[in-house]
Amino acid sequence: MNSDKPPADIVESPRIEPRLPPGQVRTEKWPVLHHGLVPDVDLAGWDLTIDGLVANGQRWNWEEFQKLPRARVHSDIHCVTRWSRYDNLWEGVSLRSVIALAAPKPEARFAIIHAEQGFTTNLPLSELLADDVLLADKHDGQALTPEHGWPLRLVVPRRYFWKSAKWIRRIELVDHDTPGFWERNGYHNEADPWREERFADW
Ligand SMILES: Nc1nc2c(c(=O)[nH]1)N[C@H]1C(S)=C(S)[C@@H](COP(=O)(O)O)O[C@H]1N2
Ligand SMILES: [Mo]
């Protein structure tokens, strides 16, 4: 992965300088962080929905989701708790490819990401349309473990990692921004690691 020419089918998340954002410390490990318990997901009852301000609402069960075109993204992780993990290889489905299938209406400007157990996070739709944003079911060649988001997590490499919702189930497109779980609990709305947007300044 350190060669100058990565395989053509791997999307390189754009490198922002400095590679290590301010106030971060590099780790080789991959810590586990979340609110609440790891959900006990049953694939037989699992689905992923895209709804809200879309012309063609979408829903896939697990089997259908596995048939969507696959994509790979190489990116760094930056957690608000100050660890960064370089060179993660994510595999799954490009978020923008499935949002395109849903045909967002012109008024759709934000997304509320819904995960198991009521967890939510919010992002501008424009950021979710970047080609390095993935719905990932594999990391470094292995199926995600339950604690890291199996069966499916969002990966938004250019934001602090709390925006990368684990156990994702629904993408709701809306016309106005609505703070999600961590955003209501003191975290910054935008979460840009290079601007150190860690906490809301209230
Ligand atoms: N569903 C859900 N996703 C979540 C969270 C959560 O509480 N629930 N926490 C976020 C936070 S704060 C972080 S730092 C990352 C951690 O991901 P990891 O455990 O795979 O390192 O998951 C994010 N995704
Ligand atoms: Mo976090």
CSV table of C-alpha atoms and ligand atoms in Angstrom, one decimal:
chain,number,residue,atom,x,y,z
A,1,MET,CA,0.0,0.0,0.0
A,2,ASN,CA,3.0,2.3,0.3
A,3,SER,CA,4.0,2.0,-3.4
A,4,ASP,CA,3.4,5.0,-5.6
A,5,LYS,CA,0.8,3.2,-7.7
A,6,PRO,CA,-2.0,1.5,-5.7
A,7,PRO,CA,-4.2,-1.0,-7.6
A,8,ALA,CA,-6.5,0.9,-9.9
A,9,ASP,CA,-9.7,-0.4,-8.3
A,10,ILE,CA,-8.8,1.0,-4.8
A,11,VAL,CA,-10.0,4.5,-4.2
A,12,GLU,CA,-7.3,6.5,-2.4
A,13,SER,CA,-8.9,8.9,0.2
A,14,PRO,CA,-7.3,12.2,-0.7
A,15,ARG,CA,-4.3,12.8,1.4
A,16,ILE,CA,-4.6,16.1,3.4
A,17,GLU,CA,-1.3,17.5,4.8
A,18,PRO,CA,-0.2,17.1,7.5
A,19,ARG,CA,-1.1,13.4,7.3
A,20,LEU,CA,-1.4,13.4,11.1
A,21,PRO,CA,-4.0,16.1,12.0
A,22,PRO,CA,-3.2,18.4,14.9
A,23,GLY,CA,-3.5,16.9,18.4
A,24,GLN,CA,-3.6,13.3,17.2
A,25,VAL,CA,-1.3,10.4,18.1
A,26,ARG,CA,-0.7,7.5,15.8
A,27,THR,CA,-1.5,4.0,16.9
A,28,GLU,CA,-1.1,0.6,15.3
A,29,LYS,CA,-4.0,-0.8,17.2
A,30,TRP,CA,-7.7,-0.4,16.4
A,31,PRO,CA,-9.5,0.6,19.6
A,32,VAL,CA,-13.2,-0.1,20.0
A,33,LEU,CA,-15.4,2.8,20.9
A,34,HIS,CA,-19.2,3.3,21.0
A,35,HIS,CA,-22.1,4.1,23.2
A,36,GLY,CA,-24.1,1.2,24.5
A,37,LEU,CA,-23.8,-2.5,23.7
A,38,VAL,CA,-22.7,-4.3,20.6
A,39,PRO,CA,-26.1,-5.2,18.9
A,40,ASP,CA,-26.9,-8.8,18.2
A,41,VAL,CA,-27.7,-8.5,14.5
A,42,ASP,CA,-29.6,-11.3,12.7
A,43,LEU,CA,-28.8,-11.1,9.0
A,44,ALA,CA,-32.2,-12.8,8.2
A,45,GLY,CA,-34.0,-9.7,9.4
A,46,TRP,CA,-31.5,-7.2,8.3
A,47,ASP,CA,-32.2,-4.5,5.7
A,48,LEU,CA,-30.7,-1.2,4.6
A,49,THR,CA,-33.1,1.6,3.5
A,50,ILE,CA,-32.6,4.9,1.7
A,51,ASP,CA,-35.6,7.2,2.1
A,52,GLY,CA,-36.7,10.7,2.9
A,53,LEU,CA,-36.3,13.3,0.0
A,54,VAL,CA,-35.7,10.7,-2.8
A,55,ALA,CA,-37.6,9.9,-5.9
A,56,ASN,CA,-36.9,6.2,-5.7
A,57,GLY,CA,-36.7,4.9,-2.2
A,58,GLN,CA,-34.4,1.9,-1.9
A,59,ARG,CA,-34.4,-1.2,0.4
A,60,TRP,CA,-32.0,-4.2,0.3
A,61,ASN,CA,-32.0,-7.3,2.4
A,62,TRP,CA,-28.5,-8.8,3.1
A,63,GLU,CA,-28.5,-11.1,0.1
A,64,GLU,CA,-29.5,-8.2,-2.3
A,65,PHE,CA,-27.0,-5.9,-0.8
A,66,GLN,CA,-24.2,-8.4,-1.4
A,67,LYS,CA,-25.0,-8.3,-5.2
A,68,LEU,CA,-24.4,-4.5,-5.5
A,69,PRO,CA,-21.1,-3.5,-7.3
A,70,ARG,CA,-18.2,-3.7,-4.8
A,71,ALA,CA,-15.7,-0.9,-4.1
A,72,ARG,CA,-12.5,-0.6,-2.0
A,73,VAL,CA,-11.1,2.5,-0.2
A,74,HIS,CA,-7.7,3.1,1.4
A,75,SER,CA,-7.9,5.6,4.2
A,76,ASP,CA,-6.6,6.8,7.6
A,77,ILE,CA,-8.8,6.8,10.7
A,78,HIS,CA,-8.9,9.9,13.0
A,79,CYS,CA,-10.8,9.5,16.3
A,80,VAL,CA,-11.8,12.5,18.3
A,81,THR,CA,-10.2,10.7,21.4
A,82,ARG,CA,-6.9,11.5,19.7
A,83,TRP,CA,-5.8,8.3,18.1
A,84,SER,CA,-5.2,7.9,14.4
A,85,ARG,CA,-4.7,4.6,12.5
A,86,TYR,CA,-3.1,4.8,9.1
A,87,ASP,CA,-3.6,2.6,6.0
A,88,ASN,CA,-7.0,1.0,6.5
A,89,LEU,CA,-8.3,-1.0,3.5
A,90,TRP,CA,-12.1,-0.9,3.5
A,91,GLU,CA,-14.3,-3.1,1.2
A,92,GLY,CA,-18.0,-2.7,0.5
A,93,VAL,CA,-20.3,-0.6,-1.6
A,94,SER,CA,-19.8,3.0,-2.6
A,95,LEU,CA,-22.3,5.1,-0.8
A,96,ARG,CA,-22.7,7.5,-3.7
A,97,SER,CA,-23.6,4.6,-6.1
A,98,VAL,CA,-26.5,3.6,-3.9
A,99,ILE,CA,-27.6,7.2,-3.2
A,100,ALA,CA,-27.7,7.7,-7.0
A,101,LEU,CA,-30.1,4.7,-7.3
A,102,ALA,CA,-32.4,6.5,-4.8
A,103,ALA,CA,-32.4,9.7,-7.0
A,104,PRO,CA,-32.2,12.5,-4.3
A,105,LYS,CA,-34.7,15.3,-4.8
A,106,PRO,CA,-33.2,18.8,-5.3
A,107,GLU,CA,-34.3,19.8,-1.8
A,108,ALA,CA,-32.2,17.0,-0.2
A,109,ARG,CA,-29.2,18.6,1.4
A,110,PHE,CA,-28.4,16.6,4.5
A,111,ALA,CA,-28.5,13.0,5.6
A,112,ILE,CA,-29.4,11.5,8.9
A,113,ILE,CA,-27.6,8.2,9.3
A,114,HIS,CA,-29.6,5.7,11.4
A,115,ALA,CA,-27.9,2.7,13.1
A,116,GLU,CA,-29.2,-0.1,15.3
A,117,GLN,CA,-30.5,0.9,18.7
A,118,GLY,CA,-31.4,4.4,17.7
A,119,PHE,CA,-27.9,5.8,17.1
A,120,THR,CA,-27.8,8.6,14.6
A,121,THR,CA,-25.2,10.9,13.0
A,122,ASN,CA,-25.7,13.8,10.5
A,123,LEU,CA,-23.7,14.8,7.5
A,124,PRO,CA,-24.2,17.2,4.5
A,125,LEU,CA,-25.3,15.1,1.5
A,126,SER,CA,-22.5,16.7,-0.6
A,127,GLU,CA,-19.9,15.1,1.7
A,128,LEU,CA,-21.5,11.7,1.4
A,129,LEU,CA,-21.2,11.9,-2.4
A,130,ALA,CA,-17.4,11.9,-2.2
A,131,ASP,CA,-15.9,8.8,-3.8
A,132,ASP,CA,-14.0,7.7,-0.6
A,133,VAL,CA,-17.2,7.3,1.4
A,134,LEU,CA,-18.1,3.6,1.7
A,135,LEU,CA,-20.6,1.3,3.2
A,136,ALA,CA,-18.1,-1.2,4.5
A,137,ASP,CA,-18.4,-4.9,5.5
A,138,LYS,CA,-14.7,-5.7,5.4
A,139,HIS,CA,-11.6,-4.2,6.8
A,140,ASP,CA,-8.0,-5.2,5.9
A,141,GLY,CA,-9.4,-8.3,4.1
A,142,GLN,CA,-11.5,-9.6,6.9
A,143,ALA,CA,-15.2,-9.4,7.6
A,144,LEU,CA,-15.8,-6.6,10.2
A,145,THR,CA,-16.1,-7.9,13.7
A,146,PRO,CA,-19.4,-7.2,15.6
A,147,GLU,CA,-17.6,-4.6,17.8
A,148,HIS,CA,-16.3,-2.7,14.7
A,149,GLY,CA,-19.7,-2.6,13.1
A,150,TRP,CA,-20.6,-5.9,11.5
A,151,PRO,CA,-22.6,-6.4,9.3
A,152,LEU,CA,-22.2,-2.9,7.8
A,153,ARG,CA,-20.7,0.4,8.8
A,154,LEU,CA,-20.3,3.8,7.2
A,155,VAL,CA,-16.8,5.0,6.6
A,156,VAL,CA,-16.3,8.8,6.1
A,157,PRO,CA,-12.5,9.1,6.0
A,158,ARG,CA,-12.3,12.9,6.1
A,159,ARG,CA,-14.3,13.4,9.3
A,160,TYR,CA,-13.6,12.3,12.9
A,161,PHE,CA,-14.6,8.6,13.2
A,162,TRP,CA,-17.8,9.1,15.2
A,163,LYS,CA,-19.4,10.1,11.9
A,164,SER,CA,-18.6,6.6,10.6
A,165,ALA,CA,-21.7,4.9,12.1
A,166,LYS,CA,-21.4,1.3,12.9
A,167,TRP,CA,-24.4,-1.1,12.4
A,168,ILE,CA,-26.0,1.2,9.9
A,169,ARG,CA,-29.6,0.5,8.8
A,170,ARG,CA,-31.0,3.6,7.2
A,171,ILE,CA,-30.0,6.7,5.3
A,172,GLU,CA,-32.6,9.4,5.5
A,173,LEU,CA,-32.3,12.5,3.2
A,174,VAL,CA,-33.6,15.7,4.6
A,175,ASP,CA,-33.7,19.4,3.7
A,176,HIS,CA,-32.3,20.7,7.0
A,177,ASP,CA,-29.5,19.7,9.3
A,178,THR,CA,-30.4,17.8,12.5
A,179,PRO,CA,-27.7,16.9,15.1
A,180,GLY,CA,-27.2,13.2,15.7
A,181,PHE,CA,-26.4,11.3,18.9
A,182,TRP,CA,-22.8,12.6,19.6
A,183,GLU,CA,-23.6,15.9,18.0
A,184,ARG,CA,-26.3,16.5,20.6
A,185,ASN,CA,-23.9,15.3,23.3
A,186,GLY,CA,-21.2,17.9,22.9
A,187,TYR,CA,-19.4,16.9,19.8
A,188,HIS,CA,-18.9,19.3,16.9
A,189,ASN,CA,-21.3,19.3,14.1
A,190,GLU,CA,-18.7,19.3,11.3
A,191,ALA,CA,-16.0,17.1,12.8
A,192,ASP,CA,-13.1,18.1,10.5
A,193,PRO,CA,-9.9,16.7,12.1
A,194,TRP,CA,-7.6,19.2,10.4
A,195,ARG,CA,-9.6,22.1,11.9
A,196,GLU,CA,-9.7,20.2,15.2
A,197,GLU,CA,-13.5,20.4,15.3
A,198,ARG,CA,-13.8,18.1,18.3
A,199,PHE,CA,-16.4,19.7,20.5
A,200,ALA,CA,-19.2,22.2,20.1
A,201,ASP,CA,-18.2,25.5,21.7
A,202,TRP,CA,-21.2,26.1,23.9
B,1,LIG,N1,-23.8,2.9,15.9
B,1,LIG,C1,-22.8,3.5,16.5
B,1,LIG,N2,-21.8,3.8,15.6
B,1,LIG,C2,-20.7,4.5,16.2
B,1,LIG,C3,-20.7,4.9,17.5
B,1,LIG,C4,-21.8,4.5,18.3
B,1,LIG,O1,-21.9,4.8,19.5
B,1,LIG,N3,-22.8,3.8,17.8
B,1,LIG,N4,-19.6,5.5,18.0
B,1,LIG,C5,-18.8,6.2,17.0
B,1,LIG,C6,-17.5,6.6,17.6
B,1,LIG,S1,-17.6,7.8,18.9
B,1,LIG,C7,-16.3,6.1,17.2
B,1,LIG,S2,-14.8,6.8,17.8
B,1,LIG,C8,-16.2,5.0,16.2
B,1,LIG,C9,-15.3,3.9,16.7
B,1,LIG,O2,-15.3,2.9,15.8
B,1,LIG,P1,-14.4,1.6,16.1
B,1,LIG,O3,-15.0,1.0,17.4
B,1,LIG,O4,-14.6,0.7,15.0
B,1,LIG,O5,-13.0,2.0,16.3
B,1,LIG,O6,-17.5,4.5,15.9
B,1,LIG,C10,-18.5,5.5,15.8
B,1,LIG,N5,-19.7,4.8,15.3
B,2,MO,MO,-15.4,8.5,19.3
